[in-house]
PDB file of C-alpha atoms in Angstrom:
ATOM      1  CA  UNK R   1      13.127 -30.645  -1.279  1.00  0.00           C
ATOM      2  CA  UNK R   2      14.978 -30.239  -4.575  1.00  0.00           C
ATOM      3  CA  UNK R   3      18.690 -29.462  -4.953  1.00  0.00           C
ATOM      4  CA  UNK R   4      18.162 -25.749  -5.605  1.00  0.00           C
ATOM      5  CA  UNK R   5      16.339 -25.265  -2.349  1.00  0.00           C
ATOM      6  CA  UNK R   6      18.772 -27.464  -0.428  1.00  0.00           C
ATOM      7  CA  UNK R   7      21.443 -25.047  -1.636  1.00  0.00           C
ATOM      8  CA  UNK R   8      19.353 -22.028  -0.645  1.00  0.00           C
ATOM      9  CA  UNK R   9      18.722 -23.529   2.792  1.00  0.00           C
ATOM     10  CA  UNK R  10      22.451 -24.201   3.245  1.00  0.00           C
ATOM     11  CA  UNK R  11      23.289 -20.611   2.304  1.00  0.00           C
ATOM     12  CA  UNK R  12      20.825 -19.202   4.822  1.00  0.00           C
ATOM     13  CA  UNK R  13      22.160 -21.500   7.582  1.00  0.00           C
ATOM     14  CA  UNK R  14      25.689 -20.375   6.722  1.00  0.00           C
ATOM     15  CA  UNK R  15      24.780 -16.690   6.889  1.00  0.00           C
ATOM     16  CA  UNK R  16      22.977 -17.231  10.188  1.00  0.00           C
ATOM     17  CA  UNK R  17      26.076 -18.974  11.582  1.00  0.00           C
ATOM     18  CA  UNK R  18      28.282 -16.110  10.433  1.00  0.00           C
ATOM     19  CA  UNK R  19      25.925 -13.647  12.111  1.00  0.00           C
ATOM     20  CA  UNK R  20      26.096 -15.604  15.363  1.00  0.00           C
ATOM     21  CA  UNK R  21      29.879 -15.720  15.299  1.00  0.00           C
ATOM     22  CA  UNK R  22      30.132 -12.013  14.491  1.00  0.00           C
ATOM     23  CA  UNK R  23      27.956 -11.125  17.446  1.00  0.00           C
ATOM     24  CA  UNK R  24      30.001 -13.170  19.954  1.00  0.00           C
ATOM     25  CA  UNK R  25      32.543 -10.367  20.281  1.00  0.00           C
ATOM     26  CA  UNK R  26      29.927  -7.898  21.544  1.00  0.00           C
ATOM     27  CA  UNK R  27      26.834  -8.139  23.747  1.00  0.00           C
ATOM     28  CA  UNK R  28      23.886  -9.514  21.799  1.00  0.00           C
ATOM     29  CA  UNK R  29      20.212  -8.828  22.187  1.00  0.00           C
ATOM     30  CA  UNK R  30      17.322 -11.226  21.879  1.00  0.00           C
ATOM     31  CA  UNK R  31      13.766 -10.465  20.877  1.00  0.00           C
ATOM     32  CA  UNK R  32      10.357 -11.900  20.158  1.00  0.00           C
ATOM     33  CA  UNK R  33       8.256 -10.840  17.193  1.00  0.00           C
ATOM     34  CA  UNK R  34       4.589 -10.767  18.197  1.00  0.00           C
ATOM     35  CA  UNK R  35       1.864  -9.998  17.290  1.00  0.00           C
ATOM     36  CA  UNK R  36       2.390  -9.855  13.531  1.00  0.00           C
ATOM     37  CA  UNK R  37      -0.776  -9.658  11.466  1.00  0.00           C
ATOM     38  CA  UNK R  38      -1.729  -9.434   7.779  1.00  0.00           C
ATOM     39  CA  UNK R  39      -5.409  -9.090   6.829  1.00  0.00           C
ATOM     40  CA  UNK R  40      -6.712  -8.589   3.278  1.00  0.00           C
ATOM     41  CA  UNK R  41      -9.947  -8.837   1.321  1.00  0.00           C
ATOM     42  CA  UNK R  42     -11.012  -8.240  -2.270  1.00  0.00           C
ATOM     43  CA  UNK R  43     -14.033  -7.539  -4.454  1.00  0.00           C
ATOM     44  CA  UNK R  44     -14.501 -11.253  -5.188  1.00  0.00           C
ATOM     45  CA  UNK R  45     -15.178 -12.045  -1.529  1.00  0.00           C
ATOM     46  CA  UNK R  46     -11.769 -13.661  -0.916  1.00  0.00           C
ATOM     47  CA  UNK R  47     -10.320 -12.892   2.532  1.00  0.00           C
ATOM     48  CA  UNK R  48      -6.844 -13.576   3.925  1.00  0.00           C
ATOM     49  CA  UNK R  49      -5.761 -13.701   7.572  1.00  0.00           C
ATOM     50  CA  UNK R  50      -2.130 -14.357   8.522  1.00  0.00           C
ATOM     51  CA  UNK R  51      -0.901 -14.427  12.127  1.00  0.00           C
ATOM     52  CA  UNK R  52       2.814 -14.718  12.834  1.00  0.00           C
ATOM     53  CA  UNK R  53       5.047 -15.046  15.902  1.00  0.00           C
ATOM     54  CA  UNK R  54       8.812 -15.436  16.037  1.00  0.00           C
ATOM     55  CA  UNK R  55      11.864 -15.806  18.245  1.00  0.00           C
ATOM     56  CA  UNK R  56      14.995 -13.802  17.393  1.00  0.00           C
ATOM     57  CA  UNK R  57      18.125 -15.068  19.216  1.00  0.00           C
ATOM     58  CA  UNK R  58      20.440 -12.603  17.425  1.00  0.00           C
ATOM     59  CA  UNK R  59      19.180  -9.024  17.168  1.00  0.00           C
ATOM     60  CA  UNK R  60      21.190  -5.885  16.382  1.00  0.00           C
ATOM     61  CA  UNK R  61      18.538  -3.465  15.135  1.00  0.00           C
ATOM     62  CA  UNK R  62      15.187  -3.461  13.363  1.00  0.00           C
ATOM     63  CA  UNK R  63      16.563  -4.502   9.963  1.00  0.00           C
ATOM     64  CA  UNK R  64      19.438  -6.742  11.114  1.00  0.00           C
ATOM     65  CA  UNK R  65      18.637  -9.993  12.904  1.00  0.00           C
ATOM     66  CA  UNK R  66      18.404 -13.770  12.630  1.00  0.00           C
ATOM     67  CA  UNK R  67      15.450 -15.815  13.879  1.00  0.00           C
ATOM     68  CA  UNK R  68      12.684 -18.353  13.382  1.00  0.00           C
ATOM     69  CA  UNK R  69       8.923 -17.880  13.037  1.00  0.00           C
ATOM     70  CA  UNK R  70       5.616 -19.713  12.924  1.00  0.00           C
ATOM     71  CA  UNK R  71       2.722 -18.413  10.829  1.00  0.00           C
ATOM     72  CA  UNK R  72      -0.904 -19.496  10.630  1.00  0.00           C
ATOM     73  CA  UNK R  73      -2.684 -18.689   7.363  1.00  0.00           C
ATOM     74  CA  UNK R  74      -6.453 -18.710   7.016  1.00  0.00           C
ATOM     75  CA  UNK R  75      -8.428 -18.077   3.802  1.00  0.00           C
ATOM     76  CA  UNK R  76     -12.175 -17.781   3.215  1.00  0.00           C
ATOM     77  CA  UNK R  77     -14.508 -17.198   0.258  1.00  0.00           C
ATOM     78  CA  UNK R  78     -18.274 -17.694   0.483  1.00  0.00           C
ATOM     79  CA  UNK R  79     -18.738 -21.106   2.184  1.00  0.00           C
ATOM     80  CA  UNK R  80     -15.176 -22.272   1.481  1.00  0.00           C
ATOM     81  CA  UNK R  81     -12.189 -21.970   3.822  1.00  0.00           C
ATOM     82  CA  UNK R  82      -8.658 -23.296   4.094  1.00  0.00           C
ATOM     83  CA  UNK R  83      -5.760 -22.955   6.527  1.00  0.00           C
ATOM     84  CA  UNK R  84      -2.018 -23.547   6.535  1.00  0.00           C
ATOM     85  CA  UNK R  85       0.959 -23.776   8.873  1.00  0.00           C
ATOM     86  CA  UNK R  86       4.211 -22.083   7.836  1.00  0.00           C
ATOM     87  CA  UNK R  87       7.581 -22.535   9.584  1.00  0.00           C
ATOM     88  CA  UNK R  88      10.370 -20.137   8.567  1.00  0.00           C
ATOM     89  CA  UNK R  89      14.065 -19.559   9.201  1.00  0.00           C
ATOM     90  CA  UNK R  90      15.116 -16.001   8.371  1.00  0.00           C
ATOM     91  CA  UNK R  91      18.132 -13.737   8.492  1.00  0.00           C
ATOM     92  CA  UNK R  92      18.463 -10.157   7.257  1.00  0.00           C
ATOM     93  CA  UNK R  93      20.900  -7.268   7.289  1.00  0.00           C
ATOM     94  CA  UNK R  94      19.665  -4.095   5.608  1.00  0.00           C
ATOM     95  CA  UNK R  95      21.469  -0.751   5.872  1.00  0.00           C
ATOM     96  CA  UNK R  96      18.723   1.699   6.939  1.00  0.00           C
ATOM     97  CA  UNK R  97      20.429   4.593   5.136  1.00  0.00           C
ATOM     98  CA  UNK R  98      20.942   2.951   1.732  1.00  0.00           C
ATOM     99  CA  UNK R  99      18.378   0.119   1.791  1.00  0.00           C
ATOM    100  CA  UNK R 100      21.130  -2.251   0.617  1.00  0.00           C
ATOM    101  CA  UNK R 101      21.900  -5.668   2.060  1.00  0.00           C
ATOM    102  CA  UNK R 102      20.318  -9.094   2.220  1.00  0.00           C
ATOM    103  CA  UNK R 103      16.969 -10.482   3.329  1.00  0.00           C
ATOM    104  CA  UNK R 104      17.022 -14.280   3.173  1.00  0.00           C
ATOM    105  CA  UNK R 105      14.511 -16.824   4.393  1.00  0.00           C
ATOM    106  CA  UNK R 106      13.345 -20.354   3.753  1.00  0.00           C
ATOM    107  CA  UNK R 107      10.008 -21.737   4.910  1.00  0.00           C
ATOM    108  CA  UNK R 108       7.969 -24.915   4.976  1.00  0.00           C
ATOM    109  CA  UNK R 109       4.268 -24.579   4.134  1.00  0.00           C
ATOM    110  CA  UNK R 110       1.649 -27.254   4.833  1.00  0.00           C
ATOM    111  CA  UNK R 111      -1.824 -26.710   3.366  1.00  0.00           C
ATOM    112  CA  UNK R 112      -4.601 -29.110   2.261  1.00  0.00           C
ATOM    113  CA  UNK R 113      -2.159 -32.006   2.328  1.00  0.00           C
ATOM    114  CA  UNK R 114       0.267 -30.164   0.008  1.00  0.00           C
ATOM    115  CA  UNK R 115       3.783 -29.435   1.230  1.00  0.00           C
ATOM    116  CA  UNK R 116       5.914 -26.637  -0.209  1.00  0.00           C
ATOM    117  CA  UNK R 117       9.335 -25.106   0.447  1.00  0.00           C
ATOM    118  CA  UNK R 118       8.937 -21.315   0.249  1.00  0.00           C
ATOM    119  CA  UNK R 119      11.213 -18.300   0.179  1.00  0.00           C
ATOM    120  CA  UNK R 120      11.091 -14.524  -0.208  1.00  0.00           C
ATOM    121  CA  UNK R 121      14.729 -13.497  -0.486  1.00  0.00           C
ATOM    122  CA  UNK R 122      16.701 -10.634  -1.981  1.00  0.00           C
ATOM    123  CA  UNK R 123      20.169  -9.114  -2.063  1.00  0.00           C
ATOM    124  CA  UNK R 124      20.756  -5.437  -2.846  1.00  0.00           C
ATOM    125  CA  UNK R 125      24.198  -4.048  -3.662  1.00  0.00           C
ATOM    126  CA  UNK R 126      25.881  -0.948  -5.068  1.00  0.00           C
ATOM    127  CA  UNK R 127      27.306  -1.198  -8.576  1.00  0.00           C
ATOM    128  CA  UNK R 128      28.667   2.360  -8.862  1.00  0.00           C
ATOM    129  CA  UNK R 129      28.274   5.596  -6.921  1.00  0.00           C
ATOM    130  CA  UNK R 130      24.982   6.274  -8.711  1.00  0.00           C
ATOM    131  CA  UNK R 131      23.799   2.739  -9.495  1.00  0.00           C
ATOM    132  CA  UNK R 132      22.247   0.061  -7.281  1.00  0.00           C
ATOM    133  CA  UNK R 133      21.361  -3.503  -8.173  1.00  0.00           C
ATOM    134  CA  UNK R 134      19.156  -6.189  -6.640  1.00  0.00           C
ATOM    135  CA  UNK R 135      18.522  -9.865  -7.297  1.00  0.00           C
ATOM    136  CA  UNK R 136      15.541 -11.654  -5.786  1.00  0.00           C
ATOM    137  CA  UNK R 137      13.634 -14.925  -5.701  1.00  0.00           C
ATOM    138  CA  UNK R 138      10.264 -15.733  -4.163  1.00  0.00           C
ATOM    139  CA  UNK R 139       8.342 -18.991  -4.021  1.00  0.00           C
ATOM    140  CA  UNK R 140       4.903 -19.399  -2.464  1.00  0.00           C
ATOM    141  CA  UNK R 141       1.361 -20.606  -3.003  1.00  0.00           C
ATOM    142  CA  UNK R 142      -0.974 -18.766  -5.373  1.00  0.00           C
ATOM    143  CA  UNK R 143      -3.620 -17.386  -3.043  1.00  0.00           C
ATOM    144  CA  UNK R 144      -6.964 -17.911  -4.759  1.00  0.00           C
ATOM    145  CA  UNK R 145      -9.613 -20.496  -3.901  1.00  0.00           C
ATOM    146  CA  UNK R 146      -8.950 -22.704  -6.936  1.00  0.00           C
ATOM    147  CA  UNK R 147      -5.172 -22.448  -6.642  1.00  0.00           C
ATOM    148  CA  UNK R 148      -5.107 -23.282  -2.934  1.00  0.00           C
ATOM    149  CA  UNK R 149      -7.494 -26.199  -3.479  1.00  0.00           C
ATOM    150  CA  UNK R 150      -5.316 -27.548  -6.312  1.00  0.00           C
ATOM    151  CA  UNK R 151      -1.945 -26.882  -4.654  1.00  0.00           C
ATOM    152  CA  UNK R 152      -0.749 -24.365  -7.264  1.00  0.00           C
ATOM    153  CA  UNK R 153       2.413 -22.434  -6.452  1.00  0.00           C
ATOM    154  CA  UNK R 154       4.814 -20.055  -8.218  1.00  0.00           C
ATOM    155  CA  UNK R 155       8.527 -19.304  -8.316  1.00  0.00           C
ATOM    156  CA  UNK R 156       9.436 -15.741  -9.268  1.00  0.00           C
ATOM    157  CA  UNK R 157      13.019 -14.699  -9.913  1.00  0.00           C
ATOM    158  CA  UNK R 158      14.542 -11.568 -11.358  1.00  0.00           C
ATOM    159  CA  UNK R 159      16.771  -8.538 -10.974  1.00  0.00           C
ATOM    160  CA  UNK R 160      16.449  -4.761 -10.858  1.00  0.00           C
ATOM    161  CA  UNK R 161      18.671  -1.754 -11.514  1.00  0.00           C
ATOM    162  CA  UNK R 162      18.265   1.664  -9.888  1.00  0.00           C
ATOM    163  CA  UNK R 163      20.087   4.500 -11.656  1.00  0.00           C
ATOM    164  CA  UNK R 164      20.341   8.110 -10.503  1.00  0.00           C
ATOM    165  CA  UNK R 165      20.118  10.081 -13.731  1.00  0.00           C
ATOM    166  CA  UNK R 166      20.583  13.558 -12.290  1.00  0.00           C
ATOM    167  CA  UNK R 167      20.520  14.871  -8.728  1.00  0.00           C
ATOM    168  CA  UNK R 168      16.734  14.679  -8.275  1.00  0.00           C
ATOM    169  CA  UNK R 169      15.796  12.104 -10.916  1.00  0.00           C
ATOM    170  CA  UNK R 170      16.059   8.311 -10.520  1.00  0.00           C
ATOM    171  CA  UNK R 171      14.981   5.409 -12.745  1.00  0.00           C
ATOM    172  CA  UNK R 172      14.314   1.824 -11.609  1.00  0.00           C
ATOM    173  CA  UNK R 173      13.829  -1.118 -13.978  1.00  0.00           C
ATOM    174  CA  UNK R 174      12.956  -4.687 -12.951  1.00  0.00           C
ATOM    175  CA  UNK R 175      12.758  -7.775 -15.139  1.00  0.00           C
ATOM    176  CA  UNK R 176      11.823 -11.268 -14.051  1.00  0.00           C
ATOM    177  CA  UNK R 177       9.885 -14.404 -14.842  1.00  0.00           C
ATOM    178  CA  UNK R 178       7.228 -16.151 -12.777  1.00  0.00           C
ATOM    179  CA  UNK R 179       6.963 -19.923 -13.177  1.00  0.00           C
ATOM    180  CA  UNK R 180       3.642 -21.469 -12.120  1.00  0.00           C
ATOM    181  CA  UNK R 181       3.331 -25.145 -11.208  1.00  0.00           C
ATOM    182  CA  UNK R 182       0.456 -25.535 -13.701  1.00  0.00           C
ATOM    183  CA  UNK R 183       2.935 -25.039 -16.635  1.00  0.00           C
ATOM    184  CA  UNK R 184       2.170 -21.329 -17.175  1.00  0.00           C
ATOM    185  CA  UNK R 185       4.967 -18.753 -17.096  1.00  0.00           C
ATOM    186  CA  UNK R 186       4.716 -14.973 -16.769  1.00  0.00           C
ATOM    187  CA  UNK R 187       7.578 -12.776 -18.083  1.00  0.00           C
ATOM    188  CA  UNK R 188       7.287  -9.475 -16.221  1.00  0.00           C
ATOM    189  CA  UNK R 189       8.766  -5.980 -16.591  1.00  0.00           C
ATOM    190  CA  UNK R 190       8.286  -3.050 -14.237  1.00  0.00           C
ATOM    191  CA  UNK R 191       9.745   0.444 -14.473  1.00  0.00           C
ATOM    192  CA  UNK R 192       9.590   3.592 -12.391  1.00  0.00           C
ATOM    193  CA  UNK R 193      10.898   7.127 -12.859  1.00  0.00           C
ATOM    194  CA  UNK R 194      11.000   9.109  -9.615  1.00  0.00           C
ATOM    195  CA  UNK R 195      11.485  12.877  -9.400  1.00  0.00           C
ATOM    196  CA  UNK R 196      12.129  14.620  -6.072  1.00  0.00           C
ATOM    197  CA  UNK R 197       9.419  17.222  -6.428  1.00  0.00           C
ATOM    198  CA  UNK R 198       9.803  18.901  -3.032  1.00  0.00           C
ATOM    199  CA  UNK R 199      12.913  17.350  -1.420  1.00  0.00           C
ATOM    200  CA  UNK R 200      12.624  19.229   1.878  1.00  0.00           C
ATOM    201  CA  UNK R 201       9.233  17.601   2.482  1.00  0.00           C
ATOM    202  CA  UNK R 202      10.066  14.206   0.973  1.00  0.00           C
ATOM    203  CA  UNK R 203       7.495  14.567  -1.827  1.00  0.00           C
ATOM    204  CA  UNK R 204       8.108  12.771  -5.122  1.00  0.00           C
ATOM    205  CA  UNK R 205       6.345  12.533  -8.479  1.00  0.00           C
ATOM    206  CA  UNK R 206       6.465   9.108 -10.124  1.00  0.00           C
ATOM    207  CA  UNK R 207       5.743   7.567 -13.500  1.00  0.00           C
ATOM    208  CA  UNK R 208       5.155   3.812 -13.218  1.00  0.00           C
ATOM    209  CA  UNK R 209       4.800   1.120 -15.842  1.00  0.00           C
ATOM    210  CA  UNK R 210       4.299  -2.638 -15.631  1.00  0.00           C
ATOM    211  CA  UNK R 211       3.708  -5.312 -18.214  1.00  0.00           C
ATOM    212  CA  UNK R 212       3.370  -9.069 -18.141  1.00  0.00           C
ATOM    213  CA  UNK R 213       2.081 -11.798 -20.392  1.00  0.00           C
ATOM    214  CA  UNK R 214       0.985 -15.351 -19.655  1.00  0.00           C
ATOM    215  CA  UNK R 215       2.393 -18.005 -21.957  1.00  0.00           C
ATOM    216  CA  UNK R 216      -0.412 -20.499 -21.263  1.00  0.00           C
ATOM    217  CA  UNK R 217      -3.884 -18.972 -20.997  1.00  0.00           C
ATOM    218  CA  UNK R 218      -5.577 -22.362 -21.417  1.00  0.00           C
ATOM    219  CA  UNK R 219      -4.851 -23.566 -17.888  1.00  0.00           C
ATOM    220  CA  UNK R 220      -7.758 -23.829 -15.451  1.00  0.00           C
ATOM    221  CA  UNK R 221      -8.908 -20.613 -13.792  1.00  0.00           C
ATOM    222  CA  UNK R 222      -6.564 -20.920 -10.855  1.00  0.00           C
ATOM    223  CA  UNK R 223      -5.791 -17.179 -11.029  1.00  0.00           C
ATOM    224  CA  UNK R 224      -6.167 -14.179 -13.329  1.00  0.00           C
ATOM    225  CA  UNK R 225      -4.016 -15.007 -16.376  1.00  0.00           C
ATOM    226  CA  UNK R 226      -4.550 -12.735 -19.386  1.00  0.00           C
ATOM    227  CA  UNK R 227      -2.541 -13.095 -22.554  1.00  0.00           C
ATOM    228  CA  UNK R 228      -1.094  -9.613 -22.008  1.00  0.00           C
ATOM    229  CA  UNK R 229      -1.471  -6.938 -19.355  1.00  0.00           C
ATOM    230  CA  UNK R 230      -0.158  -3.355 -19.433  1.00  0.00           C
ATOM    231  CA  UNK R 231      -0.481  -0.553 -16.883  1.00  0.00           C
ATOM    232  CA  UNK R 232       0.823   3.022 -16.843  1.00  0.00           C
ATOM    233  CA  UNK R 233       0.368   5.078 -13.675  1.00  0.00           C
ATOM    234  CA  UNK R 234       1.143   8.554 -12.379  1.00  0.00           C
ATOM    235  CA  UNK R 235       1.707   8.634  -8.633  1.00  0.00           C
ATOM    236  CA  UNK R 236       2.811  10.978  -5.878  1.00  0.00           C
ATOM    237  CA  UNK R 237       4.721   9.800  -2.840  1.00  0.00           C
ATOM    238  CA  UNK R 238       5.740  11.265   0.480  1.00  0.00           C
ATOM    239  CA  UNK R 239       8.357  10.112   2.988  1.00  0.00           C
ATOM    240  CA  UNK R 240       8.834  12.098   6.179  1.00  0.00           C
ATOM    241  CA  UNK R 241      10.950  11.510   9.288  1.00  0.00           C
ATOM    242  CA  UNK R 242       9.445  12.757  12.559  1.00  0.00           C
ATOM    243  CA  UNK R 243      11.234  12.089  15.868  1.00  0.00           C
ATOM    244  CA  UNK R 244      12.951   9.070  14.336  1.00  0.00           C
ATOM    245  CA  UNK R 245       9.717   7.604  12.959  1.00  0.00           C
ATOM    246  CA  UNK R 246       9.345   7.319   9.184  1.00  0.00           C
ATOM    247  CA  UNK R 247       5.915   7.996   7.670  1.00  0.00           C
ATOM    248  CA  UNK R 248       5.338   7.239   3.992  1.00  0.00           C
ATOM    249  CA  UNK R 249       2.471   7.270   1.552  1.00  0.00           C
ATOM    250  CA  UNK R 250       1.685   6.781  -2.138  1.00  0.00           C
ATOM    251  CA  UNK R 251      -1.323   7.792  -4.223  1.00  0.00           C
ATOM    252  CA  UNK R 252      -1.566   6.879  -7.886  1.00  0.00           C
ATOM    253  CA  UNK R 253      -3.997   6.628 -10.760  1.00  0.00           C
ATOM    254  CA  UNK R 254      -3.436   5.076 -14.158  1.00  0.00           C
ATOM    255  CA  UNK R 255      -4.749   3.202 -17.174  1.00  0.00           C
ATOM    256  CA  UNK R 256      -4.616  -0.508 -17.913  1.00  0.00           C
ATOM    257  CA  UNK R 257      -5.216  -2.690 -20.941  1.00  0.00           C
ATOM    258  CA  UNK R 258      -6.004  -6.414 -20.844  1.00  0.00           C
ATOM    259  CA  UNK R 259      -5.323  -8.197 -24.125  1.00  0.00           C
ATOM    260  CA  UNK R 260      -7.013  -6.075 -26.813  1.00  0.00           C
ATOM    261  CA  UNK R 261      -9.773  -4.661 -24.595  1.00  0.00           C
ATOM    262  CA  UNK R 262     -10.297  -0.886 -24.244  1.00  0.00           C
ATOM    263  CA  UNK R 263      -8.215   0.733 -21.501  1.00  0.00           C
ATOM    264  CA  UNK R 264      -9.706   1.222 -18.029  1.00  0.00           C
ATOM    265  CA  UNK R 265      -8.744   2.998 -14.801  1.00  0.00           C
ATOM    266  CA  UNK R 266      -6.424   1.668 -12.093  1.00  0.00           C
ATOM    267  CA  UNK R 267      -5.745   3.094  -8.639  1.00  0.00           C
ATOM    268  CA  UNK R 268      -3.226   2.605  -5.831  1.00  0.00           C
ATOM    269  CA  UNK R 269      -3.164   4.081  -2.304  1.00  0.00           C
ATOM    270  CA  UNK R 270      -0.734   3.087   0.458  1.00  0.00           C
ATOM    271  CA  UNK R 271       0.236   4.397   3.902  1.00  0.00           C
ATOM    272  CA  UNK R 272       3.076   3.160   6.115  1.00  0.00           C
ATOM    273  CA  UNK R 273       4.777   3.982   9.412  1.00  0.00           C
ATOM    274  CA  UNK R 274       8.031   2.636  10.895  1.00  0.00           C
ATOM    275  CA  UNK R 275       9.459   3.259  14.362  1.00  0.00           C
ATOM    276  CA  UNK R 276      13.119   4.266  14.926  1.00  0.00           C
ATOM    277  CA  UNK R 277      15.269   1.410  13.678  1.00  0.00           C
ATOM    278  CA  UNK R 278      17.772   1.546  16.556  1.00  0.00           C
ATOM    279  CA  UNK R 279      15.299   1.599  19.457  1.00  0.00           C
ATOM    280  CA  UNK R 280      16.414  -0.419  22.500  1.00  0.00           C
ATOM    281  CA  UNK R 281      12.866  -1.458  23.419  1.00  0.00           C
ATOM    282  CA  UNK R 282      10.907  -2.336  20.281  1.00  0.00           C
ATOM    283  CA  UNK R 283      10.646  -2.058  16.507  1.00  0.00           C
ATOM    284  CA  UNK R 284       7.262  -1.523  14.879  1.00  0.00           C
ATOM    285  CA  UNK R 285       6.071  -1.398  11.258  1.00  0.00           C
ATOM    286  CA  UNK R 286       2.584  -0.998   9.886  1.00  0.00           C
ATOM    287  CA  UNK R 287       1.173  -0.559   6.396  1.00  0.00           C
ATOM    288  CA  UNK R 288      -2.247  -0.335   4.797  1.00  0.00           C
ATOM    289  CA  UNK R 289      -3.276  -0.142   1.163  1.00  0.00           C
ATOM    290  CA  UNK R 290      -5.964  -0.251  -1.492  1.00  0.00           C
ATOM    291  CA  UNK R 291      -5.568  -1.168  -5.141  1.00  0.00           C
ATOM    292  CA  UNK R 292      -7.905  -1.352  -8.108  1.00  0.00           C
ATOM    293  CA  UNK R 293      -7.028  -3.212 -11.302  1.00  0.00           C
ATOM    294  CA  UNK R 294      -8.274  -6.044 -13.521  1.00  0.00           C
ATOM    295  CA  UNK R 295      -9.356  -9.447 -12.238  1.00  0.00           C
ATOM    296  CA  UNK R 296     -11.454 -12.533 -13.002  1.00  0.00           C
ATOM    297  CA  UNK R 297     -14.698 -10.585 -13.157  1.00  0.00           C
ATOM    298  CA  UNK R 298     -13.493  -7.616 -15.202  1.00  0.00           C
ATOM    299  CA  UNK R 299     -11.548  -4.355 -14.917  1.00  0.00           C
ATOM    300  CA  UNK R 300     -12.948  -3.230 -11.541  1.00  0.00           C
ATOM    301  CA  UNK R 301     -11.311  -5.780  -9.267  1.00  0.00           C
ATOM    302  CA  UNK R 302     -10.044  -4.222  -6.026  1.00  0.00           C
ATOM    303  CA  UNK R 303      -8.238  -5.368  -2.898  1.00  0.00           C
ATOM    304  CA  UNK R 304      -7.419  -3.818   0.463  1.00  0.00           C
ATOM    305  CA  UNK R 305      -5.002  -4.875   3.188  1.00  0.00           C
ATOM    306  CA  UNK R 306      -3.505  -3.926   6.538  1.00  0.00           C
ATOM    307  CA  UNK R 307      -0.436  -5.388   8.231  1.00  0.00           C
ATOM    308  CA  UNK R 308       1.717  -4.847  11.285  1.00  0.00           C
ATOM    309  CA  UNK R 309       4.965  -6.203  12.689  1.00  0.00           C
ATOM    310  CA  UNK R 310       6.179  -5.735  16.260  1.00  0.00           C
ATOM    311  CA  UNK R 311       9.567  -6.816  17.643  1.00  0.00           C
ATOM    312  CA  UNK R 312      10.020  -6.627  21.430  1.00  0.00           C
ATOM    313  CA  UNK R 313      13.576  -6.740  22.805  1.00  0.00           C
ATOM    314  CA  UNK R 314      14.628  -8.460  26.030  1.00  0.00           C
TER     315      UNK R 314
END
């Protein structure tokens, strides 16, 4: 474990300790997180199955707790398969009204004899009354057959700014860089403009843009790595609260260009549901999606996924 991740681990332990001390003055709840499932497949025949269970000794509400988890990953493609064990320490505290706060975790992944310290952490904060900021870092394995066989992983760090321009118009810009263990890097920019089209029904109109480029396209085909990728998308979103539950969805269609090739169509569809965050019995989240973009075999690559998380209090 290198010094950077020793530091990250120490920070997470410190925050967890602070959370424990803060809760000593009031009755605390405990919980288990099971069953948690993520299942995905794509047009290249690659399938992902992730099963997760956790123990949460300090629980306040659905987006504020500290715990540990175990996850079993399983991947298949044609006659090939691979599995992994992942052990994670996590702590989070997100304000459900503003979406601001921290989500910190550090994990240990064992797969095919390769060992990797992982994380998927972020911290969101308010800069001004109309401006929010976020910094994030993620580190994990690249999930393709070649990459998993060769032990390829990435570290992705960056920051984003969300600015309310006028009452119903907001812009979000993210910039970061992804560092692959095979010497490639991927500078990335994403931007979104969101307009509250029908505020009383939670309907928004969105203009999305993303761009990245790979600095080393001569590495082995561990993953899709074009010299340059651009996508512009128009999407509509909905977010509705019903009896404390939050239901959300996104539908978008756009155009993409890969290197100097002619532009082609992209698509994105997502649905999500979340139970009341302050429930005294359980907290449940589920999400499903479909996306179409470019991949190894051309512009018509697609993927689909479904996931669920369930926290049961006791």
